[in-house]
Tab-separated table of C-alpha atoms and ligand atoms in Angstrom:
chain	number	residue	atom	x	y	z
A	464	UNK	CA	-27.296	55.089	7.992
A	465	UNK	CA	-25.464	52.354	9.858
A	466	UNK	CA	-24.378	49.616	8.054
A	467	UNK	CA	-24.909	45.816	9.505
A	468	UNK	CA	-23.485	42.380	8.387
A	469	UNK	CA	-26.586	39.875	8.442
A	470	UNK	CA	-26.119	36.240	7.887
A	471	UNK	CA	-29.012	35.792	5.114
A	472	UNK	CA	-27.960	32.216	3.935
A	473	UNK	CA	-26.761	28.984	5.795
A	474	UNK	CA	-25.763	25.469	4.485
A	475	UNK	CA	-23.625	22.700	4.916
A	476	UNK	CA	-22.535	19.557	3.786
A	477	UNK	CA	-20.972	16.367	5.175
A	478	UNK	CA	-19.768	13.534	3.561
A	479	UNK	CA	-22.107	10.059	2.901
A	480	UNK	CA	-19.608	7.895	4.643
A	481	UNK	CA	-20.079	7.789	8.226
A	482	UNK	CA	-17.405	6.090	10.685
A	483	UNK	CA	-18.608	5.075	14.304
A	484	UNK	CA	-16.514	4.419	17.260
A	485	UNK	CA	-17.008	0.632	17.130
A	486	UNK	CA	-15.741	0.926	13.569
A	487	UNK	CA	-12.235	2.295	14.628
A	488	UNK	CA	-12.418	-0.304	17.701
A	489	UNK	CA	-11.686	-3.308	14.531
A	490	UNK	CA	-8.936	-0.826	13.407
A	491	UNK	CA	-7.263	0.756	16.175
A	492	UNK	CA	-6.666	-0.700	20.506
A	493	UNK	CA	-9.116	1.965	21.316
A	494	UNK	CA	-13.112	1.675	22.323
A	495	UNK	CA	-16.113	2.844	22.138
A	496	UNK	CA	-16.999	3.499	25.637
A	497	UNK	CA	-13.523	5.283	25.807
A	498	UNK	CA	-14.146	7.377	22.995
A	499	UNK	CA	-17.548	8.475	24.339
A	500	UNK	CA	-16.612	9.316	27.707
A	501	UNK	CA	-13.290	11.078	27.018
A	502	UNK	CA	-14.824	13.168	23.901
A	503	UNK	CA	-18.601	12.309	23.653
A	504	UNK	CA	-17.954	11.655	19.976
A	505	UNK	CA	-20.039	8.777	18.685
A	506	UNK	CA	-19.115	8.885	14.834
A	507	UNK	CA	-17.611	11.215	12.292
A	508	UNK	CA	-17.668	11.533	8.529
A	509	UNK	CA	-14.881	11.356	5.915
A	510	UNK	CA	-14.718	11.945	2.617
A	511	UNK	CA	-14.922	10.014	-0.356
A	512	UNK	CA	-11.817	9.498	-2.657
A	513	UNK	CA	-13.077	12.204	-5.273
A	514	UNK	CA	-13.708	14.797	-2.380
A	515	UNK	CA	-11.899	17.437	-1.288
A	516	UNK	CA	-11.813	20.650	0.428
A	517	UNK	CA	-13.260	22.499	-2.462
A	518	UNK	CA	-15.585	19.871	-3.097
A	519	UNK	CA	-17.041	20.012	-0.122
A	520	UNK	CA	-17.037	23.907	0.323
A	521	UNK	CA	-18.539	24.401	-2.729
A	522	UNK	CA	-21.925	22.295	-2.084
A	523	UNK	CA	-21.963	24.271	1.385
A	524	UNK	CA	-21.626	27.314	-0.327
A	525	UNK	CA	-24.298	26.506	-3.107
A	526	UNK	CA	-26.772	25.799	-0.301
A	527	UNK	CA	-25.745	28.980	1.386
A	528	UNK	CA	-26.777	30.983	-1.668
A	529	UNK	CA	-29.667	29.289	-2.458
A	530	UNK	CA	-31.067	29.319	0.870
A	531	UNK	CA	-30.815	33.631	0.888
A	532	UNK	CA	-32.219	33.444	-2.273
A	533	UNK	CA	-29.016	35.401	-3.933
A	534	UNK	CA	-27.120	34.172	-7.051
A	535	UNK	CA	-23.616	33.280	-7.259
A	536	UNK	CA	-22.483	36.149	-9.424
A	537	UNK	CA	-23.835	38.637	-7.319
A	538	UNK	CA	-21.403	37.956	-4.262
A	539	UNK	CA	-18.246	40.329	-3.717
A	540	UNK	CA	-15.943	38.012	-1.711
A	541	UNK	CA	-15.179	34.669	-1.201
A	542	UNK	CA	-13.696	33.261	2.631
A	543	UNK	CA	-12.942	30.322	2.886
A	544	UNK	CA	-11.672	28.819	6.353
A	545	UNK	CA	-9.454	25.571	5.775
A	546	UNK	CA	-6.038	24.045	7.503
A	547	UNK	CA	-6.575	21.301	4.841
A	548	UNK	CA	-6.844	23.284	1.538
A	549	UNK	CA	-6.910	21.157	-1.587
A	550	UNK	CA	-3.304	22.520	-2.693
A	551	UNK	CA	-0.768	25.032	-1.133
A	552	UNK	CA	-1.696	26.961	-4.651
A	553	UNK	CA	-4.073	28.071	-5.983
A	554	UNK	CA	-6.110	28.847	-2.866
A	555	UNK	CA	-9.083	26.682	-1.807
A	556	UNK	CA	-11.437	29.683	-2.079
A	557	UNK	CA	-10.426	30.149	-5.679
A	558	UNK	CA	-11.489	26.926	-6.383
A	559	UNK	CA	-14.908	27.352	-5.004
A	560	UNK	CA	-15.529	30.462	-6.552
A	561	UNK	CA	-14.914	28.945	-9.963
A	562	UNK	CA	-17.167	26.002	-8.892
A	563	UNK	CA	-20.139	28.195	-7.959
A	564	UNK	CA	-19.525	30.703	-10.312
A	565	UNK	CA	-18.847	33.574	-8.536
A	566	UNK	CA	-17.148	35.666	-11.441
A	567	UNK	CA	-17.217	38.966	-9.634
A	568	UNK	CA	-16.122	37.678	-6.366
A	569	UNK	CA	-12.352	38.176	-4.705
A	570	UNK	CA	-11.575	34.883	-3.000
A	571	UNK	CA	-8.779	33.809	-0.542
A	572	UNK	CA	-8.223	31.190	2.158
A	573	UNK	CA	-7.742	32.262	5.669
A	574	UNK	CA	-5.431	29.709	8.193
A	575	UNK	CA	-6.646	29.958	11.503
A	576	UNK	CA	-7.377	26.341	12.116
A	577	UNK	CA	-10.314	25.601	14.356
A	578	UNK	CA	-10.959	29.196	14.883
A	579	UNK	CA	-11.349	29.496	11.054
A	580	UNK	CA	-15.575	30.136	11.060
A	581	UNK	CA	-15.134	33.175	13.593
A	582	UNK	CA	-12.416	34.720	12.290
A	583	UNK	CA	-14.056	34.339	9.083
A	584	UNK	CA	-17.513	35.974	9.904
A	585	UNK	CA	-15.506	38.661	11.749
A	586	UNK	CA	-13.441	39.589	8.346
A	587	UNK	CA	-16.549	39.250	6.546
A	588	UNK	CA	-18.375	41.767	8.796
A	589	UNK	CA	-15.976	44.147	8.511
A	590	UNK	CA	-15.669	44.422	4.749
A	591	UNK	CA	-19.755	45.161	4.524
A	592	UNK	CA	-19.691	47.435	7.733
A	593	UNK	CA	-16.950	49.664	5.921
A	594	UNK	CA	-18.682	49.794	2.689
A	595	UNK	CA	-16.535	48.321	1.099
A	596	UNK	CA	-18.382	45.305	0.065
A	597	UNK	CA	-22.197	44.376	0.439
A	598	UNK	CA	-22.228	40.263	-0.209
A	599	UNK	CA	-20.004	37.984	1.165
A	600	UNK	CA	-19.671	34.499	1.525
A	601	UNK	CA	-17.868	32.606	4.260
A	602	UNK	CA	-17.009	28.964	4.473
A	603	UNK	CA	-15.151	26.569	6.270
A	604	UNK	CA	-14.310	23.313	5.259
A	605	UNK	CA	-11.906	20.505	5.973
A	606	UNK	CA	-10.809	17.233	4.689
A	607	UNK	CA	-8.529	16.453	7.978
A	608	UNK	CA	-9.274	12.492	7.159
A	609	UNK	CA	-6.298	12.694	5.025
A	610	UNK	CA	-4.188	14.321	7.204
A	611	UNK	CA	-4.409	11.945	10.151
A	612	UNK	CA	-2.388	8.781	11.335
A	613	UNK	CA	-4.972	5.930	11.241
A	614	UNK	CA	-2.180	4.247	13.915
A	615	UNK	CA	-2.576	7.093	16.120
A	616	UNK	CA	-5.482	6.053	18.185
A	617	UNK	CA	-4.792	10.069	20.635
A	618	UNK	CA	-5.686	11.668	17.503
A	619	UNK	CA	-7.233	9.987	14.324
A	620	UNK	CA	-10.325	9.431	16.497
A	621	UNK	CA	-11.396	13.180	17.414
A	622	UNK	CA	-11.346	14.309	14.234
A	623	UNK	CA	-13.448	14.453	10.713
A	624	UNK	CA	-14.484	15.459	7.521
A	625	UNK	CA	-17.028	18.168	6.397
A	626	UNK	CA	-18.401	22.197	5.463
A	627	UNK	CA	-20.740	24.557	6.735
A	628	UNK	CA	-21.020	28.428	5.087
A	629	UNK	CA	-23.272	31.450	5.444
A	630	UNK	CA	-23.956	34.223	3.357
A	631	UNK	CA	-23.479	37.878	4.712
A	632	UNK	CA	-24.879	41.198	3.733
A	633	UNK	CA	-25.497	44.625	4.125
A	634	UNK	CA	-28.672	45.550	5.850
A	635	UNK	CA	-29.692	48.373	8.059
A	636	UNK	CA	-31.284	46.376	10.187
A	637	UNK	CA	-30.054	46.307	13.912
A	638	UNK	CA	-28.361	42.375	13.337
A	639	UNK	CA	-25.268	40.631	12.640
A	640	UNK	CA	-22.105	40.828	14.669
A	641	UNK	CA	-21.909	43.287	18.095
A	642	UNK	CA	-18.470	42.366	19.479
A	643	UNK	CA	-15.637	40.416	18.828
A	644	UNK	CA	-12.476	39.101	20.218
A	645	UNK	CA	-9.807	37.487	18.468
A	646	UNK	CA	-6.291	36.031	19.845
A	647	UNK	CA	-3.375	34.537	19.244
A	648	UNK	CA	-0.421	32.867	21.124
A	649	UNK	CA	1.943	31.305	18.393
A	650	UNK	CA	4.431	30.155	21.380
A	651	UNK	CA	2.320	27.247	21.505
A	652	UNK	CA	2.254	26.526	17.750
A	653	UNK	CA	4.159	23.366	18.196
A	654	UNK	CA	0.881	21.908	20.494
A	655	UNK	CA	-1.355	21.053	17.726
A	656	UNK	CA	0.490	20.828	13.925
A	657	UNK	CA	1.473	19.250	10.802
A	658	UNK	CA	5.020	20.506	10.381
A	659	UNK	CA	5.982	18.128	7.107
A	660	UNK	CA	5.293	20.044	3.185
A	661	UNK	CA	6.008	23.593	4.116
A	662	UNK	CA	8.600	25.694	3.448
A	663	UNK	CA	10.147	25.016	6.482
A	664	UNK	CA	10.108	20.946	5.958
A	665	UNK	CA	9.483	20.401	2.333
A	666	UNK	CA	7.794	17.341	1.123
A	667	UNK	CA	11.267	14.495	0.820
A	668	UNK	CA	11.361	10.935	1.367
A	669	UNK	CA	12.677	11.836	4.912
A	670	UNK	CA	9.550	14.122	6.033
A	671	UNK	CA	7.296	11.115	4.851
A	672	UNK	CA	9.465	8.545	6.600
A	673	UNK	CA	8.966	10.568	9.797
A	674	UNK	CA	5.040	11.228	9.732
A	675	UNK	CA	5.603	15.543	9.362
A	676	UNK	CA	2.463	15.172	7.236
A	677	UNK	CA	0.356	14.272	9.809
A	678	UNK	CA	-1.368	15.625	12.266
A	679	UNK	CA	0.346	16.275	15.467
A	680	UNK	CA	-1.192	17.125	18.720
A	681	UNK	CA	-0.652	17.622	22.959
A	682	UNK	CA	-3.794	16.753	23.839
A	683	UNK	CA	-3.935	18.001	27.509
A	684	UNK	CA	-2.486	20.879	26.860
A	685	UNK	CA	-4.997	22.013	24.840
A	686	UNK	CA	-8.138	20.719	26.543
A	687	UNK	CA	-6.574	23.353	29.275
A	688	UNK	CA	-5.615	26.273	26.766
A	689	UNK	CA	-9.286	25.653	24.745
A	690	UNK	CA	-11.248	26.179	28.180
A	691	UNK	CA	-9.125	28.792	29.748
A	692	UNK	CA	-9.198	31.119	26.254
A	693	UNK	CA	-12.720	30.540	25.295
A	694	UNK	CA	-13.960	31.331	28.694
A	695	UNK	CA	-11.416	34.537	28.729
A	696	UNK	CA	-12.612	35.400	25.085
A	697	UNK	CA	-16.492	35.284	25.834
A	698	UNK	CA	-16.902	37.136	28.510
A	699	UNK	CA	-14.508	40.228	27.277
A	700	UNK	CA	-16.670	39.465	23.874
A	701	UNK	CA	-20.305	39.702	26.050
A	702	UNK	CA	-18.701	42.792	27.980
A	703	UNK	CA	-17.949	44.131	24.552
A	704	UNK	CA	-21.482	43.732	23.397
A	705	UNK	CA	-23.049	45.278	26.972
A	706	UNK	CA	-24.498	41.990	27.112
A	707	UNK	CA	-24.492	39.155	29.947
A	708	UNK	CA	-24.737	35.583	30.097
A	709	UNK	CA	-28.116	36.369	30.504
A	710	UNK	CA	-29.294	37.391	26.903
A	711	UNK	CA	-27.524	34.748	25.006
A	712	UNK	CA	-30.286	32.743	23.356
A	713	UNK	CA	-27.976	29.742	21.821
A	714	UNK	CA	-24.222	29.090	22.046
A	715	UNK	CA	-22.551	28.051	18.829
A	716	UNK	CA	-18.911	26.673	20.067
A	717	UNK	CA	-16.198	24.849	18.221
A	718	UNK	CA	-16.858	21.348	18.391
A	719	UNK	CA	-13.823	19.391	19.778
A	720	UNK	CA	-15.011	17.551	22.978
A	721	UNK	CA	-18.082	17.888	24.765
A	722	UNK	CA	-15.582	17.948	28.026
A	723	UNK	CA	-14.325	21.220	26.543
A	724	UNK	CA	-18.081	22.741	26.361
A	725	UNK	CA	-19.005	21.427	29.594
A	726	UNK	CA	-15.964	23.047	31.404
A	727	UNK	CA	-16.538	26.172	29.230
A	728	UNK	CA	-19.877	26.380	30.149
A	729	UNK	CA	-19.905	25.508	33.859
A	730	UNK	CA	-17.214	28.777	34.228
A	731	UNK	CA	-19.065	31.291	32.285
A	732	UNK	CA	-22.448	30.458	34.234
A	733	UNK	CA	-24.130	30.045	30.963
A	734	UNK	CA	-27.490	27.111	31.123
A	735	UNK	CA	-26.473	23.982	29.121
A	736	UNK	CA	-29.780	23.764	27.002
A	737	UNK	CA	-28.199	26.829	25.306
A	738	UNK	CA	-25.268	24.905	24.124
A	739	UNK	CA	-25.126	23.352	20.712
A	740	UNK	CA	-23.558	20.555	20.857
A	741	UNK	CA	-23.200	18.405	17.633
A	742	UNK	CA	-19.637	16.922	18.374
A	743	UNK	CA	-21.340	13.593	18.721
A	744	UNK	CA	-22.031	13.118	15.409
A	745	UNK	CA	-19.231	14.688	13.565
A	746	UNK	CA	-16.365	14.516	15.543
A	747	UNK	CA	-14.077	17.911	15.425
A	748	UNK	CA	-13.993	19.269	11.984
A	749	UNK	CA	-12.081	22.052	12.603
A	750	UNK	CA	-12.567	25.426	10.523
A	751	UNK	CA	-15.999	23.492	9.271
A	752	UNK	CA	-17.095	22.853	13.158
A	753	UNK	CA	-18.700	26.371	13.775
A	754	UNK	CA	-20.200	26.951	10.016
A	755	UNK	CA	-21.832	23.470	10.056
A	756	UNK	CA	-22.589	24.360	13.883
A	757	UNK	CA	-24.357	26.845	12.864
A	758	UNK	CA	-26.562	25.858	10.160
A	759	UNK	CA	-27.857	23.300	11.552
A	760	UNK	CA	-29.314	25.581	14.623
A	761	UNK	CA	-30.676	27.812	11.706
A	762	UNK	CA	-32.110	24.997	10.366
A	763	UNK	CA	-33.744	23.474	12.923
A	764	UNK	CA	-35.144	27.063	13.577
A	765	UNK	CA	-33.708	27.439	17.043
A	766	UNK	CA	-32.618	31.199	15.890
A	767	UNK	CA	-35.569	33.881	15.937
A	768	UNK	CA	-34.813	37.526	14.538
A	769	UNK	CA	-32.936	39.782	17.567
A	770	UNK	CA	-31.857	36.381	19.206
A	771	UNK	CA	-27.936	37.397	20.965
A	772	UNK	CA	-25.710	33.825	19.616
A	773	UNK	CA	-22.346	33.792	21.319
A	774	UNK	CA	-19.498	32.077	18.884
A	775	UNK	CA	-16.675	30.471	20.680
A	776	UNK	CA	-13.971	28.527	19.022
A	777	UNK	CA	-10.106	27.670	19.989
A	778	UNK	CA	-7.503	25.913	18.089
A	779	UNK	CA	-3.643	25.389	16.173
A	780	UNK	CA	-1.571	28.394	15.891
A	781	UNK	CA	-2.631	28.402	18.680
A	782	UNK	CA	-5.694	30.448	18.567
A	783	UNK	CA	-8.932	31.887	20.034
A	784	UNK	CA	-11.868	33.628	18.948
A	785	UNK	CA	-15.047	34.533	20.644
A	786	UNK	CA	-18.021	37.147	18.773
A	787	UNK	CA	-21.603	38.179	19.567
A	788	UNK	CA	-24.181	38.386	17.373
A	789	UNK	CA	-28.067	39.469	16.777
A	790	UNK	CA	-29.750	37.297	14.544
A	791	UNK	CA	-31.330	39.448	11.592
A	792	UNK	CA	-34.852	38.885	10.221
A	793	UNK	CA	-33.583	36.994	6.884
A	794	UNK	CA	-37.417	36.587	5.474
A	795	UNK	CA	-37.598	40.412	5.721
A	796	UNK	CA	-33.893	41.400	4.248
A	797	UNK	CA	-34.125	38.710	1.800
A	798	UNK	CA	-37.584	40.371	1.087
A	799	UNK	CA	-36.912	43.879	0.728
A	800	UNK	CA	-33.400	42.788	-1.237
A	801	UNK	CA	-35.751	41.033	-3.989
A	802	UNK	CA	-38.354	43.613	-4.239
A	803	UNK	CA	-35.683	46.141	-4.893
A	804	UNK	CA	-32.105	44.476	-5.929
A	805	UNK	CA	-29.967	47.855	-6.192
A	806	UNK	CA	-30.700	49.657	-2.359
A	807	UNK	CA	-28.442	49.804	0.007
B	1825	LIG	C1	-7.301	13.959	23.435
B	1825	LIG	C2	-8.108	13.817	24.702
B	1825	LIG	C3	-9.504	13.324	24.376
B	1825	LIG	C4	-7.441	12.823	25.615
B	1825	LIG	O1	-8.199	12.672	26.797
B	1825	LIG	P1	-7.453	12.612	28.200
B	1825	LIG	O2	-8.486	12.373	29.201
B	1825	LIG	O3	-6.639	13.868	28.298
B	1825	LIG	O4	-6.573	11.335	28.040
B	1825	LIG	P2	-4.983	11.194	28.171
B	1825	LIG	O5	-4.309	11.841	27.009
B	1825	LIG	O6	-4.589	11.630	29.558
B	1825	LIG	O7	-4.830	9.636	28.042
B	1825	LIG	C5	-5.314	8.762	29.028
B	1825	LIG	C6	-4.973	7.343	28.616
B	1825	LIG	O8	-5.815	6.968	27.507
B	1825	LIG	C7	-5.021	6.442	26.447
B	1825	LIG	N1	-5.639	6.743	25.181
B	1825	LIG	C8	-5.431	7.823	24.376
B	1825	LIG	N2	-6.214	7.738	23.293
B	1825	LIG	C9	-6.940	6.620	23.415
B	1825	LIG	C10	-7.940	6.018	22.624
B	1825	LIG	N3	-8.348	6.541	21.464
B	1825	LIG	N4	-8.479	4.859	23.056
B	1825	LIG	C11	-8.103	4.303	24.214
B	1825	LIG	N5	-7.151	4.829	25.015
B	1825	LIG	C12	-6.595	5.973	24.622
B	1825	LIG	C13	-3.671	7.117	26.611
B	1825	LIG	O9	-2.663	6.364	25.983
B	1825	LIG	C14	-3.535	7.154	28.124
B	1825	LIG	O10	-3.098	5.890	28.551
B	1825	LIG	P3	-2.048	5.773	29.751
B	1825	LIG	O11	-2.727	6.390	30.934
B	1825	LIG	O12	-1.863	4.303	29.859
B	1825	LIG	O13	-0.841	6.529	29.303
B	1825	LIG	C15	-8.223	15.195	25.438
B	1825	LIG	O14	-6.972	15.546	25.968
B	1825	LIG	C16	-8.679	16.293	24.547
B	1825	LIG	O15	-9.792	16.274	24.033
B	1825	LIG	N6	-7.842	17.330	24.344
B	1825	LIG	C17	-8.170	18.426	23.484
B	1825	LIG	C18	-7.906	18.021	22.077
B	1825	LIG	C19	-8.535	18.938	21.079
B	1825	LIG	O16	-9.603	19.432	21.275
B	1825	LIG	N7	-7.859	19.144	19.971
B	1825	LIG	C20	-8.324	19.914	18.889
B	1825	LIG	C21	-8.031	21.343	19.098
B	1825	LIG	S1	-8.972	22.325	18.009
């Protein structure tokens, strides 16, 4: 029997605190208008002091689980997409596992930056289609607030705080992912960064003196690289699938500027009412973007069983990741899982 990787469980969480355009305008020579019409970002979130990364992952991830109707101890594997994990060591994943109380789970962090949630679904789906593991949870979460130059109106304003996870499992249902493409072109590494606290510039008076800990970015010269590799990467991913623009039902892209999905969307011929676009109201949230993307189209119940999503994200390292993927009919796996626990 085939073996599929269904996403059974969706949640996410964003912090209470919510900071609007016209609240940077009293803090930074920078506007709203501006803001809007370079990024179409209206406000973003940001943590409170006594959240973090983990925090944050772990209410996404209990809402995940609760949501496919699956207890904590019963996952295999923990995922956790973050560029702002809580410590170098022990990873963020580990800390979420302990939170939820996942005591049979493996857990580690994966560093992809903005392409985090893809690359983290397409792991995921590839330990259940082996065998190898039937549960897994994926999550992506960043606290980027704390990683950002409040004087640096070209960055500090496009970015923010927040989680979004799903729950995978086996099913042999004809769902989850079709086709993926994932990329990578660390040449352009030093575009988007934060060099300082590594092993390559460790933490010293010097590093913080200089602003290494902060995020660094070229910001045209990724708006150009994130259109030109998403387009690229969705249609070899649709190709992949034996699918065309035509049967993708809804979009679920990387938030980072509605510019970006516009452009992206205009090459690949794809209608714009298929686009999710939620950039408006969180700003770009990096490995979070596509998870809390995501959950909030299951949510809102735009995603019917055998609906074709197309996943398209870009970002630091620099990286690119596109994947296709039939929505599964949850009530019936979730169904059939709690009438009989021990099949498949
Ligand atoms: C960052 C970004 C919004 C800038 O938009 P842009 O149209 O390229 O703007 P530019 O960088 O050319 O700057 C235009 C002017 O606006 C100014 N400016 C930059 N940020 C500003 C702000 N927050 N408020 C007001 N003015 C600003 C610049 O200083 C520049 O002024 P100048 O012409 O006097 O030098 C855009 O390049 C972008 O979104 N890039 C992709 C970034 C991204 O997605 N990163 C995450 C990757 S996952």
């Amino acid at each position: 029997m085939p073996r599929h990787a269904a996403v059974t469980g969706w949640g996410h969480y964003a912090p209470e605190k919510v900071l609007t355009n016209r609240d940077l305008e009293g803090m930074l020579d920078t506007s709203d208008e501006w803001i809007r019409t370079r990024t179409g970002i209206c406000e973003r979130r940001i943590a409170a002091h006594d959240e973090t990364t983990s925090t944050m992952c772990a209410i996404a991830a209990q809402r995940a689980l609760d949501k496919a109707h699956m207890a904590a101890i019963d996952l295999d594997l923990i995922i956790c997409a973050t560029t702002t994990p809580d410590t170098l060591m022990p990873a963020t994943a580990c800390l979420v596992q302990d939170s939820i109380g996942a005591a049979n789970a493996g857990a580690f962090d994966l560093n992809t930056a903005c392409t985090g949630f893809v690359y983290g679904l397409v792991m995921a789906s590839q330990f259940i289609q082996s065998g190898a593991y039937d549960r897994v949870l994926v999550v992506g979460g960043e606290t980027l607030s704390r990683f950002l130059n409040w004087q640096d109106r070209t960055t500090c304003i496009l970015f923010g705080d927040g989680a979004g996870a799903v729950v995978l499992e086996a099913t042999e249902d004809e769902s989850g992912l079709l086709s993926f493409v994932l990329g990578s072109q660390g040449s352009g590494g030093p575009l988007l960064t934060i060099a300082g606290g590594g092993a390559a510039k460790p933490a010293s008076p010097e590093t913080v003196a200089a602003g290494d800990h902060y995020l660094y970015m070229r910001g045209n010269e990724i708006f150009k690289f994130a259109v030109r590799s998403m387009v690229q990467a969705a249609g070899e991913a649709l190709t992949k699938a034996g699918l065309t623009q035509e049967d993708v039902r809804v979009v679920v892209p990387h938030q980072a500027n509605v510019r970006i999905l516009r452009a992206t969307q205009e090459a690949l011929g794809l209608p714009w009412e298929s686009v999710f676009v939620n950039v408006d109201r969180y700003g770009n949230t990096s490995a979070a973007s596509v998870g809390i993307a995501l959950s909030e189209c299951a949510d809102l119940g735009m995603l019917r069983p055998g609906d074709n999503l197309l996943f398209i994200a870009f970002g630091g390292g620099l990286t690119w990741a596109s994947a296709v993927m039939r929505w599964a009919d949850v009530d019936a796996i979730v169904a059939a899982r709690e009438e009989s626990p021990n099949v498949i």
